[in-house]
Short mmCIF file of C-alpha atoms and ligand atoms in Angstrom, two decimals:
data_model
loop_
_atom_site.label_atom_id
_atom_site.label_comp_id
_atom_site.label_asym_id
_atom_site.label_seq_id
_atom_site.Cartn_x
_atom_site.Cartn_y
_atom_site.Cartn_z
CA MET A 84 53.15 57.43 219.21
CA ALA A 85 55.05 56.10 222.19
CA GLY A 86 53.24 58.80 224.28
CA ARG A 87 49.93 57.78 222.95
CA GLN A 88 50.55 54.05 223.87
CA ALA A 89 51.59 55.14 227.42
CA ALA A 90 48.55 57.20 227.63
CA VAL A 91 46.27 54.37 226.68
CA ALA A 92 48.05 51.93 229.06
CA LEU A 93 47.70 54.38 231.91
CA LEU A 94 44.06 54.86 231.15
CA ARG A 95 43.49 50.90 231.06
CA ARG A 96 45.31 50.66 234.30
CA GLY A 97 43.01 53.36 235.70
CA LEU A 98 39.94 51.81 234.57
CA GLY A 99 41.17 48.37 235.74
CA SER A 100 41.85 49.49 239.17
CA LEU A 101 38.39 51.57 239.26
CA ALA A 102 36.69 48.30 238.55
CA GLU A 103 38.66 46.49 241.30
CA GLN A 104 37.78 49.25 243.93
CA ALA A 105 34.04 49.26 242.77
CA GLY A 106 33.35 45.73 244.17
CA PRO A 107 31.31 45.67 247.44
CA GLN A 108 33.15 46.05 250.85
CA ARG A 109 34.14 42.55 251.84
CA LYS A 110 35.73 41.71 255.21
CA VAL A 111 37.51 38.42 255.46
CA ALA A 112 38.85 37.32 259.00
CA ILE A 113 41.51 34.55 259.47
CA LEU A 114 41.68 33.00 262.87
CA GLY A 115 45.10 31.21 263.15
CA ALA A 116 46.59 33.76 260.87
CA ALA A 117 50.19 33.60 262.12
CA GLY A 118 50.34 29.86 261.61
CA GLY A 119 51.77 27.51 258.65
CA ILE A 120 48.58 27.83 256.90
CA GLY A 121 47.37 31.22 258.18
CA GLN A 122 50.48 33.20 256.87
CA PRO A 123 50.36 32.09 253.11
CA LEU A 124 46.57 32.15 253.20
CA GLY A 125 46.76 35.77 254.54
CA LEU A 126 49.07 36.68 251.61
CA LEU A 127 46.67 35.03 249.20
CA MET A 128 43.56 36.62 250.53
CA LYS A 129 45.51 40.11 250.32
CA LEU A 130 45.91 39.47 246.53
CA ASN A 131 42.21 38.90 246.07
CA PRO A 132 40.64 41.93 244.85
CA LEU A 133 37.24 40.95 246.23
CA VAL A 134 38.53 41.62 249.72
CA SER A 135 38.45 45.23 251.04
CA HIS A 136 39.45 44.32 254.57
CA LEU A 137 41.60 41.40 255.79
CA ALA A 138 41.56 40.71 259.53
CA LEU A 139 44.35 38.58 260.75
CA TYR A 140 43.89 37.00 264.27
CA ASP A 141 45.91 34.81 266.22
CA ILE A 142 46.90 34.41 269.97
CA VAL A 143 50.26 35.44 269.11
CA GLY A 144 52.40 36.81 266.28
CA THR A 145 49.97 38.77 264.18
CA PRO A 146 51.33 42.20 264.41
CA GLY A 147 54.42 41.15 262.56
CA VAL A 148 52.35 38.98 260.00
CA ALA A 149 49.86 41.89 259.40
CA ALA A 150 52.57 44.61 259.13
CA ASP A 151 54.38 42.43 256.56
CA ILE A 152 51.34 41.62 254.36
CA SER A 153 49.91 45.01 254.52
CA HIS A 154 52.94 46.47 252.33
CA VAL A 155 51.56 44.58 249.43
CA ASN A 156 50.13 47.03 246.92
CA THR A 157 46.56 45.53 246.62
CA ARG A 158 43.02 46.62 247.54
CA ALA A 159 42.51 45.20 250.93
CA HIS A 160 43.16 47.09 254.17
CA VAL A 161 45.17 44.65 256.52
CA SER A 162 44.93 44.82 260.18
CA GLY A 163 46.32 42.40 262.97
CA TYR A 164 44.66 41.28 266.26
CA ALA A 165 46.58 39.33 269.08
CA GLY A 166 45.07 37.88 271.89
CA GLU A 167 41.62 37.06 273.13
CA GLU A 168 40.71 40.46 274.02
CA GLN A 169 41.04 41.65 270.22
CA LEU A 170 39.09 38.74 268.82
CA GLY A 171 35.82 40.69 269.04
CA GLU A 172 37.31 43.62 267.00
CA ALA A 173 38.86 41.07 264.44
CA LEU A 174 35.26 39.41 263.85
CA LYS A 175 33.07 42.55 263.70
CA GLY A 176 31.65 42.89 260.28
CA ALA A 177 33.34 40.07 258.79
CA ASP A 178 31.62 38.53 255.58
CA VAL A 179 33.85 35.39 255.47
CA ILE A 180 35.64 33.94 258.58
CA ILE A 181 38.32 31.38 257.90
CA ILE A 182 39.49 28.98 260.72
CA PRO A 183 42.91 27.45 260.37
CA ALA A 184 43.67 27.63 264.19
CA GLY A 185 44.79 24.61 266.01
CA VAL A 186 47.57 22.03 266.14
CA PRO A 187 48.68 20.08 263.12
CA ARG A 188 49.49 16.24 263.05
CA LYS A 189 52.79 14.72 263.48
CA PRO A 190 53.77 11.35 261.73
CA GLY A 191 51.92 8.50 263.27
CA MET A 192 49.02 10.58 264.35
CA THR A 193 45.40 10.59 262.88
CA ARG A 194 43.28 13.72 262.54
CA ASP A 195 41.29 12.56 265.36
CA ASP A 196 44.28 12.57 267.73
CA LEU A 197 44.03 16.43 267.32
CA PHE A 198 40.50 16.49 268.73
CA ASN A 199 41.58 17.00 272.41
CA ILE A 200 43.27 20.17 271.59
CA ASN A 201 41.45 21.51 268.53
CA ALA A 202 37.96 20.88 269.70
CA GLY A 203 38.41 23.46 272.60
CA ILE A 204 39.82 25.88 270.08
CA VAL A 205 37.09 25.82 267.67
CA LYS A 206 34.31 25.83 270.21
CA ALA A 207 35.93 29.25 271.65
CA LEU A 208 36.34 30.72 268.33
CA ALA A 209 32.72 29.62 267.34
CA THR A 210 31.34 31.40 270.47
CA ALA A 211 33.00 34.41 269.62
CA ILE A 212 31.79 34.32 266.14
CA ALA A 213 28.13 33.60 267.33
CA LYS A 214 28.78 36.93 269.39
CA TYR A 215 30.50 39.28 267.02
CA ALA A 216 29.60 37.91 263.49
CA PRO A 217 26.79 35.63 263.57
CA HIS A 218 25.94 36.24 259.92
CA ALA A 219 29.36 35.50 258.35
CA LEU A 220 30.14 32.53 256.10
CA VAL A 221 32.34 30.35 258.26
CA ASN A 222 35.21 28.29 256.73
CA VAL A 223 36.29 25.55 259.02
CA ILE A 224 39.86 24.10 258.33
CA SER A 225 40.94 23.04 261.70
CA ASN A 226 41.11 19.38 261.97
CA PRO A 227 39.50 16.92 262.62
CA VAL A 228 37.02 18.70 260.20
CA ASN A 229 34.67 15.80 260.49
CA SER A 230 34.12 16.80 264.16
CA THR A 231 35.00 20.47 264.25
CA VAL A 232 32.18 21.52 261.87
CA PRO A 233 29.55 19.63 264.10
CA ILE A 234 31.18 21.47 267.08
CA ALA A 235 30.83 24.78 265.31
CA ALA A 236 27.14 24.00 264.51
CA GLU A 237 26.23 22.96 268.17
CA VAL A 238 27.88 26.03 269.60
CA PHE A 239 25.85 28.28 267.10
CA LYS A 240 22.74 26.38 267.98
CA LYS A 241 23.18 26.88 271.59
CA ALA A 242 23.69 30.80 270.86
CA GLY A 243 20.68 30.81 268.81
CA THR A 244 22.57 31.95 265.71
CA TYR A 245 23.03 28.72 263.67
CA ASP A 246 22.24 28.92 259.95
CA PRO A 247 23.47 25.71 258.20
CA LYS A 248 23.75 27.80 255.01
CA ARG A 249 26.71 29.61 256.49
CA LEU A 250 28.71 26.98 258.00
CA PHE A 251 31.31 25.04 255.67
CA GLY A 252 33.87 22.42 256.41
CA VAL A 253 36.86 23.18 254.06
CA THR A 254 37.49 19.86 251.88
CA THR A 255 38.84 21.72 248.95
CA LEU A 256 42.24 20.27 249.44
CA ASP A 257 40.81 16.81 248.70
CA VAL A 258 39.51 18.02 245.42
CA ILE A 259 42.75 19.78 244.36
CA ARG A 260 44.75 16.67 245.34
CA ALA A 261 42.24 14.24 243.31
CA ARG A 262 42.59 16.55 240.26
CA THR A 263 46.33 16.62 240.43
CA PHE A 264 46.73 13.13 240.72
CA TYR A 265 44.27 12.05 238.06
CA ALA A 266 45.83 14.64 235.72
CA SER A 267 49.23 13.26 236.32
CA LYS A 268 48.18 9.72 235.92
CA LYS A 269 46.39 10.16 232.80
CA ASN A 270 48.63 12.79 231.17
CA LEU A 271 45.86 15.44 230.89
CA PRO A 272 46.33 19.19 231.40
CA VAL A 273 45.33 19.76 235.02
CA LYS A 274 43.49 22.85 234.21
CA ASP A 275 40.86 20.93 232.33
CA VAL A 276 40.43 18.43 235.05
CA ASP A 277 37.73 18.03 237.76
CA VAL A 278 37.06 15.26 240.26
CA PRO A 279 34.31 15.57 242.86
CA VAL A 280 35.14 14.43 246.50
CA VAL A 281 32.46 13.64 248.91
CA GLY A 282 32.07 12.21 252.23
CA GLY A 283 34.34 13.80 254.91
CA HIS A 284 37.96 14.82 255.45
CA ALA A 285 39.94 12.01 257.17
CA GLY A 286 41.24 8.44 255.62
CA ILE A 287 38.52 6.45 254.12
CA THR A 288 35.86 9.28 254.76
CA ILE A 289 37.36 10.97 251.72
CA LEU A 290 35.60 9.70 248.69
CA PRO A 291 36.77 10.77 245.49
CA LEU A 292 34.32 9.99 242.49
CA PHE A 293 36.66 9.27 239.59
CA SER A 294 33.53 7.87 237.89
CA GLN A 295 32.49 11.42 237.53
CA ALA A 296 35.93 12.85 236.65
CA THR A 297 36.15 14.99 233.66
CA PRO A 298 37.36 14.64 231.14
CA GLN A 299 36.50 11.00 231.08
CA VAL A 300 39.43 8.84 229.71
CA PRO A 301 39.90 5.07 229.83
CA ILE A 302 41.00 4.13 233.18
CA THR A 303 41.47 0.70 234.78
CA GLN A 304 40.24 -0.43 238.23
CA GLU A 305 43.83 -0.79 239.40
CA GLU A 306 44.40 2.86 238.52
CA ILE A 307 41.22 3.99 240.36
CA GLU A 308 42.00 2.18 243.38
CA TYR A 309 45.65 3.78 243.37
CA LEU A 310 44.13 7.29 242.87
CA THR A 311 41.60 6.70 245.50
CA LYS A 312 44.01 5.78 248.08
CA ARG A 313 46.53 8.30 247.19
CA THR A 314 43.85 11.08 247.58
CA GLN A 315 42.76 9.55 250.99
CA ASP A 316 46.31 9.55 252.03
CA GLY A 317 47.40 12.90 250.57
CA GLY A 318 47.50 14.49 253.91
CA THR A 319 49.53 11.69 255.63
CA GLU A 320 51.92 11.92 252.50
CA VAL A 321 52.82 15.50 253.46
CA VAL A 322 52.90 14.68 257.05
CA GLN A 323 55.41 12.09 256.53
CA ALA A 324 57.49 14.26 254.22
CA LYS A 325 57.54 17.04 256.61
CA ALA A 326 58.87 14.45 259.16
CA GLY A 327 57.45 16.04 262.36
CA LYS A 328 57.35 19.85 260.99
CA GLY A 329 53.67 19.71 260.46
CA SER A 330 51.29 18.98 257.73
CA ALA A 331 50.05 20.62 254.62
CA THR A 332 50.25 24.46 254.76
CA LEU A 333 51.07 25.75 251.29
CA SER A 334 48.64 23.73 249.28
CA MET A 335 46.04 24.12 252.12
CA ALA A 336 46.44 27.96 251.87
CA TYR A 337 45.82 27.71 248.17
CA ALA A 338 42.76 25.32 248.67
CA GLY A 339 41.53 27.70 251.66
CA ALA A 340 42.09 30.87 249.29
CA HIS A 341 40.23 29.20 246.55
CA PHE A 342 37.30 28.24 248.80
CA ALA A 343 36.99 31.64 250.58
CA ASP A 344 37.22 33.29 247.04
CA ALA A 345 34.03 31.05 246.06
CA CYS A 346 32.20 32.21 249.09
CA LEU A 347 32.97 35.77 248.28
CA LYS A 348 31.94 35.23 244.66
CA GLY A 349 28.51 33.65 246.02
CA LEU A 350 28.08 36.55 248.42
CA ASN A 351 28.56 39.05 245.42
CA GLY A 352 25.84 37.23 243.40
CA VAL A 353 28.14 35.51 240.78
CA GLU A 354 26.31 32.78 239.20
CA ASN A 355 26.92 29.09 239.20
CA VAL A 356 29.72 28.99 242.11
CA VAL A 357 29.79 25.36 242.89
CA GLU A 358 32.33 23.71 245.24
CA CYS A 359 32.41 20.59 247.24
CA SER A 360 32.21 21.22 251.01
CA TYR A 361 31.29 19.43 254.19
CA VAL A 362 28.14 21.01 255.35
CA GLU A 363 24.85 19.96 257.01
CA SER A 364 23.14 17.78 254.57
CA THR A 365 20.36 15.39 253.73
CA VAL A 366 22.22 13.80 250.79
CA THR A 367 22.83 10.81 252.94
CA ASP A 368 21.40 9.80 256.30
CA LEU A 369 24.44 11.36 257.95
CA PRO A 370 23.75 14.72 259.28
CA PHE A 371 26.99 16.32 257.87
CA PHE A 372 28.42 15.34 254.50
CA SER A 373 30.54 16.82 251.66
CA SER A 374 29.18 17.00 248.20
CA LYS A 375 28.77 19.73 245.53
CA VAL A 376 27.22 22.75 246.97
CA HIS A 377 26.13 25.85 245.23
CA ILE A 378 27.11 28.95 247.06
CA GLY A 379 25.04 32.12 246.56
CA LYS A 380 24.19 35.31 248.44
CA ASN A 381 23.07 33.54 251.50
CA GLY A 382 25.72 30.87 251.74
CA VAL A 383 24.53 27.35 250.59
CA GLU A 384 21.98 27.87 248.04
CA LYS A 385 21.59 24.06 246.99
CA ILE A 386 23.26 20.77 247.78
CA TYR A 387 23.72 18.41 244.95
CA ASP A 388 23.14 14.90 245.60
CA LEU A 389 26.01 12.29 244.60
CA GLY A 390 24.91 11.39 241.24
CA PRO A 391 25.57 7.91 239.77
CA LEU A 392 28.20 5.91 241.75
CA SER A 393 30.29 3.06 240.48
CA ASP A 394 30.11 -0.28 242.50
CA TYR A 395 33.54 0.61 243.97
CA GLU A 396 32.33 4.09 245.10
CA GLN A 397 29.06 2.59 246.51
CA GLN A 398 31.13 0.27 248.56
CA GLY A 399 33.52 3.26 249.68
CA LEU A 400 30.28 5.18 250.68
CA LYS A 401 29.05 2.11 252.84
CA ASP A 402 32.58 1.86 254.41
CA LEU A 403 32.89 5.61 255.44
CA HIS A 404 29.52 5.54 257.33
CA VAL A 405 30.45 4.33 260.62
CA GLU A 406 33.74 6.28 260.93
CA LEU A 407 32.13 9.55 259.81
CA ALA A 408 28.89 8.95 262.09
CA LYS A 409 31.18 8.58 264.98
CA SER A 410 33.19 11.61 264.40
CA ILE A 411 29.97 13.77 264.01
CA VAL A 412 28.71 12.48 267.11
CA LYS A 413 32.09 13.09 269.07
CA GLY A 414 31.94 16.66 268.06
CA GLN A 415 28.21 17.27 269.09
CA THR A 416 28.88 15.45 272.47
CA PHE A 417 31.79 17.36 273.15
CA VAL A 418 29.82 20.59 273.09
CA HIS A 419 26.86 19.11 275.26
CA ASP A 420 29.50 17.77 277.82
CA ASN A 421 31.38 21.08 277.92
CA PRO A 422 28.82 23.75 278.29
P1 NAD B 1 50.22 25.77 263.06
O1 NAD B 1 50.46 25.23 264.23
O2 NAD B 1 51.39 26.04 261.97
O3 NAD B 1 49.30 27.06 263.10
C1 NAD B 1 48.11 27.11 263.68
C2 NAD B 1 48.06 28.39 264.40
O4 NAD B 1 46.69 28.58 265.15
C3 NAD B 1 49.12 29.01 265.37
O5 NAD B 1 49.62 30.25 264.78
C4 NAD B 1 48.48 29.03 266.60
O6 NAD B 1 48.93 30.28 267.45
C5 NAD B 1 47.04 29.40 266.19
N1 NAD B 1 46.19 29.22 267.23
C6 NAD B 1 46.12 28.28 268.43
N2 NAD B 1 45.14 28.41 269.29
C7 NAD B 1 44.48 29.42 268.79
C8 NAD B 1 43.28 30.26 269.08
N3 NAD B 1 42.58 29.76 270.23
N4 NAD B 1 42.85 31.21 268.24
C9 NAD B 1 43.55 31.60 267.27
N5 NAD B 1 44.53 30.93 266.78
C10 NAD B 1 45.10 30.04 267.49
O7 NAD B 1 49.26 24.76 262.20
P2 NAD B 1 48.77 24.75 260.67
O8 NAD B 1 49.70 23.75 259.77
O9 NAD B 1 48.50 26.10 260.13
O10 NAD B 1 47.46 23.74 260.87
C11 NAD B 1 46.34 24.50 261.41
C12 NAD B 1 45.22 23.32 261.29
O11 NAD B 1 44.68 23.01 260.20
C13 NAD B 1 45.47 22.06 261.88
O12 NAD B 1 44.42 21.65 262.68
C14 NAD B 1 45.61 21.19 260.62
O13 NAD B 1 45.34 19.70 260.95
C15 NAD B 1 44.49 21.73 259.95
N6 NAD B 1 44.56 21.48 258.52
C16 NAD B 1 43.44 21.24 257.75
C17 NAD B 1 43.46 20.85 256.35
C18 NAD B 1 42.05 20.72 255.56
O14 NAD B 1 42.23 20.40 254.59
N7 NAD B 1 40.94 20.98 256.29
C19 NAD B 1 44.60 20.83 255.62
C20 NAD B 1 45.81 21.08 256.35
C21 NAD B 1 45.78 21.53 257.90
C1 LMR B 2 45.52 17.55 255.06
O1 LMR B 2 44.73 16.85 254.41
O2 LMR B 2 46.68 17.81 254.47
C2 LMR B 2 45.08 17.92 256.36
O3 LMR B 2 43.98 17.42 256.86
C3 LMR B 2 46.36 17.94 257.33
C4 LMR B 2 46.45 16.42 257.71
O4 LMR B 2 46.63 16.29 258.99
O5 LMR B 2 46.65 15.45 256.94
#
């Protein structure tokens, strides 16, 4: 009897791993893979059965990170690339490219204070992507996302490779925070909770829509204002708690892995893959905006409009306009002024 059970378990395991191997070959490249986000993100992508090849790129440190992660007994083959001369190899054939490269905030800084350093980093990486992997879905994590996504778009336009369906600013961490804070405030099982977050990814440009949260439960205006502010200041809460040692890395790795998984599912033809993301958009009069996006085989298949907003959210939408517009223009101008 025990022998039979063991044989059945073995067969199940065999079939399971066969199914796992049978998915399409998918290469994911992480740029900034040796950093605070890059390392746990690399590990999480190594655990993702949809990934067949994981390319870890950074300016330094990637051979060690790649050797370490490569020992995990999951599907993805892992390779490490260090230094600019290896960037092309890291990118070639990539289906999804995740960019957490760049400096993080210290207490007292805004995300925009990172612009001077990170704009150049994202511009250089986008230039290489245009050359080596122009059809990949690109997930930009590097801050300030409100500007770095327009930077990547301008670089791709100049290179003649721009496809707005394939460029995403990762705002998933805002959604994850809004869900966590809402569930905790209203004593709900967090796995059942969803909260769309629209706009951008900095301060008041982060606009959680608690009027559309599910499940709907009685909530006071005071609670909504508290939850909105906490979601908008979530990044700063972590920066302050880390007291000079950087910003969110672990929760961001989780968020980045979740969003990259959605991109892989979309590419693989899974239906109904919908995530909030900061993309080129006509949902408002701003050229880039985060809202719910349907991700399919070609990237963005559909951008959902904002749906009915409460008066408080309408006001939030008005309030974020100037700042988000400025950040977008700042990114675009940077590329034009630095050819
Ligand atoms: P980190 O300093 O720990 O790591 C950054 C890594 O980028 C380093 O390993 C560094 O060597 C690498 N790097 C620098 N220049 C590079 C280049 N030209 N090419 C490749 N790699 C390069 O920082 P972190 O904590 O991982 O944060 C990275 C970025 O992510 C920051 O800009 C931070 O603000 C941003 N961030 C965004 C979100 C979001 O929600 N979108 C959340 C958290 C952090
Ligand atoms: C976050 O939201 O945690 C990131 O954008 C990092 C930061 O600087 O707050």
